[in-house]
Short mmCIF file of C-alpha atoms in Angstrom, two decimals:
data_model
loop_
_atom_site.label_atom_id
_atom_site.label_comp_id
_atom_site.label_asym_id
_atom_site.label_seq_id
_atom_site.Cartn_x
_atom_site.Cartn_y
_atom_site.Cartn_z
CA MET A 60 64.56 33.24 171.99
CA ALA A 61 68.20 33.81 171.16
CA THR A 62 70.76 31.23 172.12
CA ARG A 63 74.17 31.86 173.57
CA LYS A 64 77.56 30.22 173.54
CA ASN A 65 78.88 28.29 176.50
CA SER A 66 81.81 29.56 178.55
CA THR A 67 84.06 27.26 180.53
CA ASP A 68 84.20 29.71 183.43
CA ASP A 69 80.61 31.00 183.35
CA PRO A 70 78.25 29.26 185.82
CA LEU A 71 75.38 30.62 183.72
CA ALA A 72 76.54 28.84 180.58
CA PRO A 73 73.56 27.14 178.88
CA VAL A 74 74.78 23.66 179.84
CA THR A 75 77.02 22.59 182.72
CA LEU A 76 78.32 19.03 182.83
CA ALA A 77 79.46 17.89 186.30
CA VAL A 78 81.40 14.65 185.88
CA GLY A 79 82.63 12.41 188.68
CA GLN A 80 81.64 10.48 191.78
CA GLU A 81 82.63 12.86 194.58
CA ASP A 82 79.31 13.94 196.11
CA LEU A 83 80.69 17.07 197.75
CA LEU A 84 82.13 18.37 194.48
CA LEU A 85 78.97 17.50 192.56
CA ASP A 86 76.86 19.38 195.10
CA ARG A 87 79.21 22.36 194.93
CA ALA A 88 78.95 22.43 191.14
CA VAL A 89 75.18 22.56 191.43
CA ARG A 90 75.23 25.20 194.18
CA GLN A 91 77.57 27.41 192.14
CA VAL A 92 75.16 27.43 189.21
CA VAL A 93 72.12 28.03 191.39
CA ALA A 94 73.85 30.84 193.30
CA ALA A 95 74.88 32.55 190.07
CA ALA A 96 71.37 32.25 188.66
CA ARG A 97 69.76 33.68 191.79
CA ALA A 98 72.31 36.50 191.87
CA ALA A 99 71.11 37.39 188.38
CA ASP A 100 67.45 36.83 189.23
CA ALA A 101 66.27 36.24 192.80
CA ASP A 102 63.12 34.56 191.48
CA THR A 103 65.00 31.87 189.55
CA ASP A 104 63.00 28.64 189.32
CA VAL A 105 65.13 25.63 190.26
CA ARG A 106 64.05 22.13 189.22
CA ASP A 107 66.17 19.35 190.74
CA LEU A 108 65.33 16.01 189.13
CA THR A 109 66.57 12.43 189.27
CA ALA A 110 66.87 10.38 186.09
CA ASP A 111 63.53 8.62 186.63
CA GLN A 112 61.75 11.96 187.05
CA LEU A 113 62.88 13.22 183.66
CA GLN A 114 60.61 11.33 181.31
CA PRO A 115 60.46 11.75 177.53
CA GLY A 116 58.91 15.14 176.82
CA THR A 117 59.58 16.52 180.33
CA LEU A 118 62.59 18.57 179.25
CA ALA A 119 60.57 20.22 176.49
CA GLU A 120 57.94 21.22 179.05
CA LEU A 121 60.54 22.62 181.45
CA THR A 122 62.33 24.62 178.76
CA SER A 123 59.32 25.91 176.87
CA PRO A 124 59.13 29.71 176.54
CA SER A 125 57.52 31.56 179.43
CA LEU A 126 55.36 34.68 179.21
CA PHE A 127 57.43 36.15 182.02
CA ALA A 128 60.81 35.11 180.56
CA GLU A 129 61.83 33.75 183.97
CA ARG A 130 65.29 32.38 184.61
CA LYS A 131 65.37 28.67 185.30
CA VAL A 132 67.91 26.05 186.37
CA VAL A 133 67.15 22.44 185.47
CA ILE A 134 69.32 19.90 187.32
CA VAL A 135 69.42 16.29 186.18
CA ARG A 136 71.09 13.84 188.57
CA ASN A 137 72.38 10.38 187.62
CA ALA A 138 72.22 11.28 183.95
CA GLN A 139 73.76 7.90 183.09
CA ASP A 140 70.43 6.28 184.03
CA LEU A 141 68.25 8.31 181.66
CA SER A 142 66.13 6.40 179.15
CA ALA A 143 67.13 6.33 175.50
CA ASP A 144 64.18 8.55 174.55
CA THR A 145 65.03 11.13 177.19
CA ILE A 146 68.68 11.17 176.09
CA LYS A 147 67.43 11.82 172.56
CA ASP A 148 65.44 14.80 173.92
CA ILE A 149 68.52 16.20 175.65
CA LYS A 150 70.73 15.76 172.60
CA GLY A 151 68.17 17.71 170.58
CA TYR A 152 68.10 20.46 173.20
CA LEU A 153 71.90 20.73 173.26
CA SER A 154 71.92 21.99 169.69
CA ALA A 155 69.71 24.96 170.59
CA PRO A 156 69.68 25.71 174.35
CA VAL A 157 67.19 28.33 175.52
CA GLU A 158 68.22 31.76 176.79
CA GLU A 159 67.68 32.26 180.54
CA ILE A 160 67.70 28.49 181.16
CA THR A 161 70.70 26.60 182.54
CA LEU A 162 70.77 22.83 182.24
CA VAL A 163 73.02 20.97 184.71
CA LEU A 164 73.79 17.33 183.99
CA LEU A 165 75.40 15.20 186.73
CA HIS A 166 77.18 12.11 185.44
CA PRO A 167 79.63 9.79 187.23
CA GLY A 168 81.73 9.23 184.12
CA GLY A 169 82.44 5.78 182.78
CA ALA A 170 80.92 3.83 179.92
CA LYS A 171 77.26 3.96 180.91
CA GLY A 172 75.58 6.92 179.25
CA LYS A 173 78.82 7.93 177.55
CA GLY A 174 76.93 8.95 174.43
CA LEU A 175 75.28 11.76 176.37
CA LEU A 176 78.63 12.88 177.75
CA ASP A 177 80.15 12.95 174.30
CA ALA A 178 77.20 14.89 172.89
CA ALA A 179 77.33 17.50 175.67
CA ARG A 180 81.07 17.96 175.24
CA LYS A 181 80.74 18.26 171.49
CA ALA A 182 78.06 20.91 171.99
CA GLY A 183 80.54 22.93 174.09
CA ALA A 184 79.09 22.30 177.53
CA ARG A 185 80.91 23.86 180.46
CA GLU A 186 82.48 20.93 182.31
CA VAL A 187 83.27 20.66 186.02
CA ALA A 188 85.46 17.74 187.13
CA CYS A 189 84.26 16.08 190.34
CA PRO A 190 86.61 13.08 190.71
CA LYS A 191 86.60 10.81 193.71
CA THR A 192 89.67 11.44 195.83
CA THR A 193 91.40 8.10 196.35
CA LYS A 194 94.94 9.12 197.31
CA PRO A 195 96.17 10.80 200.51
CA ALA A 196 98.02 13.40 198.43
CA GLU A 197 94.75 14.36 196.72
CA ARG A 198 93.03 14.86 200.07
CA LEU A 199 95.97 16.92 201.28
CA SER A 200 95.72 19.08 198.18
CA PHE A 201 91.99 19.47 198.80
CA VAL A 202 92.56 20.69 202.37
CA ARG A 203 95.18 23.20 201.23
CA SER A 204 92.80 24.46 198.56
CA GLU A 205 90.01 24.84 201.12
CA PHE A 206 92.17 27.03 203.33
CA ARG A 207 93.25 29.14 200.34
CA THR A 208 89.66 29.55 199.18
CA LEU A 209 88.70 30.82 202.62
CA GLY A 210 91.63 33.23 202.60
CA ARG A 211 93.50 31.64 205.48
CA SER A 212 97.00 30.30 206.01
CA ALA A 213 97.70 26.83 207.39
CA THR A 214 101.08 25.15 207.78
CA PRO A 215 101.82 21.96 205.78
CA GLU A 216 101.98 20.07 209.09
CA ALA A 217 98.52 21.33 210.05
CA CYS A 218 97.04 20.26 206.73
CA GLN A 219 98.58 16.82 207.05
CA ALA A 220 97.42 16.47 210.67
CA LEU A 221 93.89 17.33 209.60
CA VAL A 222 93.91 14.66 206.88
CA ASP A 223 95.35 12.12 209.32
CA SER A 224 92.70 13.00 211.91
CA ILE A 225 89.59 13.23 209.76
CA GLY A 226 90.21 10.61 207.09
CA SER A 227 88.93 10.38 203.53
CA ASP A 228 85.49 12.03 203.73
CA LEU A 229 85.73 15.36 201.87
CA ARG A 230 82.58 16.69 203.52
CA GLU A 231 84.11 16.18 206.95
CA LEU A 232 87.42 17.67 205.83
CA ALA A 233 85.70 20.74 204.40
CA SER A 234 83.64 21.11 207.57
CA ALA A 235 86.77 20.85 209.74
CA VAL A 236 88.55 23.53 207.69
CA SER A 237 85.53 25.84 208.01
CA GLN A 238 85.40 25.23 211.76
CA LEU A 239 89.07 26.07 212.23
CA VAL A 240 88.85 29.19 210.06
CA ALA A 241 85.81 30.41 212.00
CA ASP A 242 87.30 29.76 215.45
CA VAL A 243 91.02 30.44 215.13
CA GLU A 244 92.83 33.68 214.34
CA GLY A 245 96.13 33.82 212.51
CA THR A 246 97.99 30.93 210.91
CA ILE A 247 96.58 27.50 211.71
CA ASP A 248 99.29 25.10 212.83
CA GLU A 249 99.55 21.47 213.88
CA ALA A 250 99.02 22.29 217.56
CA VAL A 251 95.68 23.92 216.78
CA VAL A 252 94.53 20.90 214.79
CA GLY A 253 95.62 18.66 217.66
CA ARG A 254 93.54 20.65 220.17
CA TYR A 255 90.43 20.48 218.04
CA TYR A 256 90.69 16.92 216.80
CA THR A 257 92.85 15.22 219.39
CA GLY A 258 90.45 12.31 219.95
CA ARG A 259 90.30 11.54 216.27
CA ALA A 260 94.00 12.07 215.76
CA GLU A 261 94.77 9.55 218.50
CA ALA A 262 92.43 7.09 216.83
CA SER A 263 94.28 7.31 213.54
CA SER A 264 96.16 4.19 212.50
CA PHE A 265 98.77 6.46 210.93
CA THR A 266 99.36 8.18 214.24
CA VAL A 267 100.20 4.78 215.74
CA ALA A 268 102.62 4.14 212.89
CA ASP A 269 104.24 7.58 213.08
CA ARG A 270 104.92 7.30 216.80
CA ALA A 271 106.28 3.76 216.40
CA VAL A 272 108.75 4.54 213.58
CA GLU A 273 109.88 7.60 215.55
CA GLY A 274 110.87 5.28 218.41
CA ARG A 275 108.27 6.74 220.78
CA ALA A 276 107.01 3.42 222.15
CA ALA A 277 104.89 4.74 225.02
CA GLU A 278 103.04 7.23 222.82
CA ALA A 279 102.59 4.61 220.09
CA LEU A 280 101.07 2.14 222.56
CA GLU A 281 98.78 4.83 223.94
CA ALA A 282 97.62 5.71 220.42
CA LEU A 283 97.18 2.01 219.62
CA ARG A 284 94.95 1.38 222.65
CA TRP A 285 92.87 4.45 221.88
CA SER A 286 92.51 3.38 218.27
CA LEU A 287 91.32 -0.08 219.19
CA SER A 288 88.91 1.28 221.82
CA THR A 289 87.31 3.58 219.26
CA GLY A 290 86.77 0.84 216.72
CA VAL A 291 89.71 1.16 214.33
CA ALA A 292 90.14 -2.20 212.58
CA PRO A 293 93.40 -3.97 213.52
CA VAL A 294 94.12 -4.70 209.86
CA LEU A 295 94.20 -0.94 209.16
CA ILE A 296 96.80 -0.50 211.88
CA THR A 297 99.06 -3.24 210.51
CA SER A 298 98.72 -1.66 207.06
CA ALA A 299 99.78 1.74 208.43
CA LEU A 300 102.71 0.17 210.28
CA ALA A 301 103.83 -1.58 207.10
CA GLN A 302 103.63 1.65 205.11
CA GLY A 303 105.62 3.50 207.75
CA VAL A 304 108.43 0.94 207.89
CA ARG A 305 108.59 0.52 204.11
CA ALA A 306 108.88 4.29 203.69
CA ILE A 307 111.89 4.25 206.04
CA GLY A 308 113.45 1.43 204.04
CA LYS A 309 112.84 3.08 200.67
CA LEU A 310 114.28 6.42 201.68
CA SER A 311 117.28 4.98 203.51
CA SER A 312 118.35 3.10 200.37
CA ALA A 313 117.63 5.95 197.95
CA ARG A 314 120.15 8.34 196.50
CA GLY A 315 120.32 11.76 198.10
CA GLY A 316 118.57 14.64 196.43
CA ARG A 317 115.84 17.20 196.64
CA PRO A 318 112.46 16.10 198.05
CA ALA A 319 110.83 16.67 194.67
CA ASP A 320 113.36 14.39 192.91
CA LEU A 321 113.08 11.69 195.57
CA ALA A 322 109.28 11.97 195.47
CA ARG A 323 109.30 11.07 191.79
CA GLU A 324 111.79 8.25 192.32
CA LEU A 325 110.01 6.68 195.30
CA GLY A 326 106.40 7.48 194.47
CA MET A 327 105.88 9.61 197.58
CA PRO A 328 104.63 13.21 197.87
CA PRO A 329 107.43 15.72 198.74
CA TRP A 330 105.96 16.48 202.16
CA LYS A 331 106.27 12.81 203.07
CA ILE A 332 109.93 12.74 202.06
CA ASP A 333 110.61 15.49 204.60
CA ARG A 334 108.66 13.69 207.31
CA VAL A 335 110.31 10.31 206.71
CA ARG A 336 113.76 11.94 206.72
CA GLN A 337 113.08 13.15 210.24
CA GLN A 338 111.73 9.75 211.30
CA MET A 339 114.63 7.66 209.95
CA ARG A 340 117.45 9.16 212.02
CA GLY A 341 117.81 6.20 214.40
CA TRP A 342 117.24 3.45 211.83
CA THR A 343 119.72 0.90 210.48
CA PRO A 344 119.23 -1.62 207.63
CA ASP A 345 119.04 -4.41 210.20
CA GLY A 346 116.44 -2.43 212.11
CA VAL A 347 114.27 -2.13 209.01
CA ALA A 348 114.48 -5.90 208.50
CA VAL A 349 113.50 -6.57 212.12
CA ALA A 350 110.57 -4.15 211.88
CA LEU A 351 109.29 -5.70 208.65
CA ARG A 352 109.32 -9.14 210.27
CA ALA A 353 107.42 -7.72 213.25
CA VAL A 354 104.79 -6.25 210.94
CA ALA A 355 104.43 -9.54 209.06
CA GLU A 356 103.93 -11.43 212.31
CA ALA A 357 101.35 -8.88 213.49
CA ASP A 358 99.54 -9.06 210.17
CA ALA A 359 99.27 -12.84 210.49
CA GLY A 360 98.12 -12.44 214.08
CA VAL A 361 95.27 -10.04 213.31
CA LYS A 362 94.11 -12.13 210.35
CA GLY A 363 93.43 -15.26 212.37
CA GLY A 364 96.92 -16.58 212.94
CA GLY A 365 96.92 -15.71 216.64
CA ASP A 366 94.60 -15.77 219.63
CA ASP A 367 94.92 -12.10 220.57
CA PRO A 368 95.12 -9.48 217.76
CA GLU A 369 95.65 -6.67 220.25
CA TYR A 370 98.65 -8.38 221.78
CA ALA A 371 100.07 -9.04 218.31
CA LEU A 372 99.81 -5.33 217.52
CA GLU A 373 101.40 -4.32 220.83
CA LYS A 374 104.36 -6.62 220.16
CA ALA A 375 104.81 -5.14 216.70
CA VAL A 376 104.65 -1.56 217.95
CA VAL A 377 107.27 -2.22 220.63
CA ALA A 378 109.54 -4.04 218.16
CA ILE A 379 109.30 -1.23 215.62
CA ALA A 380 109.97 1.45 218.23
CA ARG A 381 113.06 -0.44 219.41
CA ALA A 382 114.27 -0.87 215.83
CA ALA A 383 113.87 2.89 215.33
CA ARG A 384 116.39 3.50 218.12
CA ALA A 385 118.92 0.88 217.01
CA ARG A 386 121.49 3.41 215.83
CA ALA A 387 121.36 5.22 219.17
#
């Protein structure tokens, strides 16, 4: 059979290489290929294999010519764990992929199995990046992209509230976006997110920190008690409090400028610059110093330096909220 060249934007390219450790993105890369294949041929045969299931010689069997010239998708997961002989089989196949067959290799990246990655790239494989999202800004960007993909508008505050409420799991974030798009008409704002995910938002350590640095002591204490009752680790709350106070200190001592310029200077995303500017109105340099000491004492308290971690956190929240109103 004739062979064909790969295309970076063609899900039916002979070989697709999905590289990364984010399970949601890896699954989406696979689903995109399978959907495209079945759109071209509803009877497409899909073989989804783990590394131990692809033994030497198996690929040759799966890609051998068929009397019916059926379309086929062969998915190989954890390609970094393939045996040396099987990798040799795949490298041989890459030089002459078979028409009507799409090979999908899932690889986490890294040194293990890098020879296979290099060979696939050299052969012109279509590559889909599936990196693990480790930074809040990356998760925020993911949420914005999800709304755009679904053709809906959401305010920056709504996107941020959703990340704060749901956390770092992309599957849960994607599910939440889909839920909001399905249930809500018009632009999705922060109030809508609050109605849907209020319990989780209250349990967020960052919600505790936001209310505290805004000087809203009662709301911060309420959020703190809810967080602790739902199992949020005290150390996560002290970490969020520290981040909140440090952000106030950084921005208050920075030169004025556009959010984008300050973001580069301080290592914060632009949206956070805008938020911290609103939060820092009642702060003084002395107040920042007092708040940092309160956080340090709370951190020691929750890490074994005190008898009651909850009381240590309450003291810190009250001290920070008071410091936030020092200028007033």
